[in-house]
Every structure is written in C-alpha cells, then in structure tokens.
Amino acid sequence: MALHWLEAVLPLGIIAGMLCVMGNAQYYIHKAAHGRPKHIGNDLWDVAMERRDKKLVDQASAASN
C-alpha cells in the first residue's frame, strides 16, 4: 500500500497539538502574571532600558508638577 505514511499523521498531530498547548500556556500565564504579553527577544539590556525609560518619565512628570 502507498498510504503507510498515514500511520504517522495521528502521532504527529498529537505532538504538534501538545507543542501548541505548551506555548499558549506560557503566553497566558505570563500575561496573567504581568498584565501584558511577553515581548519576543526581550533580553537584559531591553529590561534595563525599560526601567531607565520609566524612571526618566517619572522624574519628568514629578518635575512638571
């Protein structure tokens, strides 16, 4: 028979489905914990710049009040 590859479709679908479930679980857990989705490729430098920007904005708003 030429349809022997069909036997691999069910396990492949299960594996792909589990990968999707794990990825979506990480997304929703991070969103619930932090209130926003995780940025892809966000490293320590990006986090430090985000803190710096927030501090500068807070200082500017405090100085204008």
PDB file of C-alpha atoms in Angstrom:
ATOM      1  CA  MET A   1       0.000   0.000   0.000  1.00  0.00           C
ATOM      2  CA  ALA A   2       1.105   3.541  -0.671  1.00  0.00           C
ATOM      3  CA  LEU A   3      -0.581   5.004   2.397  1.00  0.00           C
ATOM      4  CA  HIS A   4       1.882   3.841   5.085  1.00  0.00           C
ATOM      5  CA  TRP A   5       2.752   7.494   5.827  1.00  0.00           C
ATOM      6  CA  LEU A   6      -0.826   7.894   7.065  1.00  0.00           C
ATOM      7  CA  GLU A   7       0.110   5.952  10.216  1.00  0.00           C
ATOM      8  CA  ALA A   8       2.388   8.842  11.283  1.00  0.00           C
ATOM      9  CA  VAL A   9      -0.285  11.541  10.952  1.00  0.00           C
ATOM     10  CA  LEU A  10      -2.029  10.860  14.288  1.00  0.00           C
ATOM     11  CA  PRO A  11       1.141  10.856  16.455  1.00  0.00           C
ATOM     12  CA  LEU A  12       2.449  13.889  14.577  1.00  0.00           C
ATOM     13  CA  GLY A  13      -0.844  15.691  15.197  1.00  0.00           C
ATOM     14  CA  ILE A  14      -0.699  14.839  18.895  1.00  0.00           C
ATOM     15  CA  ILE A  15       2.879  16.113  19.194  1.00  0.00           C
ATOM     16  CA  ALA A  16       2.074  19.326  17.301  1.00  0.00           C
ATOM     17  CA  GLY A  17      -1.028  19.874  19.417  1.00  0.00           C
ATOM     18  CA  MET A  18       0.918  19.450  22.668  1.00  0.00           C
ATOM     19  CA  LEU A  19       3.555  21.955  21.485  1.00  0.00           C
ATOM     20  CA  CYS A  20       0.798  24.464  20.736  1.00  0.00           C
ATOM     21  CA  VAL A  21      -0.809  23.883  24.139  1.00  0.00           C
ATOM     22  CA  MET A  22       2.522  24.389  25.949  1.00  0.00           C
ATOM     23  CA  GLY A  23       3.281  27.585  24.040  1.00  0.00           C
ATOM     24  CA  ASN A  24      -0.146  29.051  24.647  1.00  0.00           C
ATOM     25  CA  ALA A  25       0.009  28.092  28.337  1.00  0.00           C
ATOM     26  CA  GLN A  26       3.260  30.068  28.707  1.00  0.00           C
ATOM     27  CA  TYR A  27       1.674  33.039  26.935  1.00  0.00           C
ATOM     28  CA  TYR A  28      -1.435  33.126  29.135  1.00  0.00           C
ATOM     29  CA  ILE A  29       0.483  32.515  32.392  1.00  0.00           C
ATOM     30  CA  HIS A  30       2.892  35.363  31.604  1.00  0.00           C
ATOM     31  CA  LYS A  31       0.021  37.646  30.583  1.00  0.00           C
ATOM     32  CA  ALA A  32      -1.872  36.868  33.797  1.00  0.00           C
ATOM     33  CA  ALA A  33       1.217  37.476  35.934  1.00  0.00           C
ATOM     34  CA  HIS A  34       2.435  40.663  34.254  1.00  0.00           C
ATOM     35  CA  GLY A  35      -0.693  42.105  32.644  1.00  0.00           C
ATOM     36  CA  ARG A  36       0.769  42.158  29.139  1.00  0.00           C
ATOM     37  CA  PRO A  37       2.187  39.646  26.678  1.00  0.00           C
ATOM     38  CA  LYS A  38       5.893  38.809  26.773  1.00  0.00           C
ATOM     39  CA  HIS A  39       7.937  40.571  24.148  1.00  0.00           C
ATOM     40  CA  ILE A  40       9.851  38.201  21.902  1.00  0.00           C
ATOM     41  CA  GLY A  41      13.620  38.687  22.053  1.00  0.00           C
ATOM     42  CA  ASN A  42      13.477  40.778  25.233  1.00  0.00           C
ATOM     43  CA  ASP A  43      16.864  40.409  26.960  1.00  0.00           C
ATOM     44  CA  LEU A  44      18.509  42.006  29.999  1.00  0.00           C
ATOM     45  CA  TRP A  45      19.528  45.091  28.012  1.00  0.00           C
ATOM     46  CA  ASP A  46      15.920  45.696  26.929  1.00  0.00           C
ATOM     47  CA  VAL A  47      14.727  45.298  30.527  1.00  0.00           C
ATOM     48  CA  ALA A  48      17.356  47.767  31.778  1.00  0.00           C
ATOM     49  CA  MET A  49      16.363  50.316  29.104  1.00  0.00           C
ATOM     50  CA  GLU A  50      12.685  49.880  30.006  1.00  0.00           C
ATOM     51  CA  ARG A  51      13.476  50.605  33.684  1.00  0.00           C
ATOM     52  CA  ARG A  52      15.580  53.637  32.698  1.00  0.00           C
ATOM     53  CA  ASP A  53      12.825  54.997  30.459  1.00  0.00           C
ATOM     54  CA  LYS A  54      10.201  54.539  33.185  1.00  0.00           C
ATOM     55  CA  LYS A  55      12.436  56.294  35.726  1.00  0.00           C
ATOM     56  CA  LEU A  56      13.044  59.228  33.345  1.00  0.00           C
ATOM     57  CA  VAL A  57       9.338  59.599  32.587  1.00  0.00           C
ATOM     58  CA  ASP A  58       8.507  59.513  36.311  1.00  0.00           C
ATOM     59  CA  GLN A  59      11.176  62.143  37.036  1.00  0.00           C
ATOM     60  CA  ALA A  60       9.897  64.382  34.239  1.00  0.00           C
ATOM     61  CA  SER A  61       6.301  64.139  35.425  1.00  0.00           C
ATOM     62  CA  ALA A  62       7.345  64.834  39.047  1.00  0.00           C
ATOM     63  CA  ALA A  63       9.336  67.892  37.945  1.00  0.00           C
ATOM     64  CA  SER A  64       6.425  69.307  35.968  1.00  0.00           C
ATOM     65  CA  ASN A  65       4.035  69.028  38.958  1.00  0.00           C
TER      66      ASN A  65
END
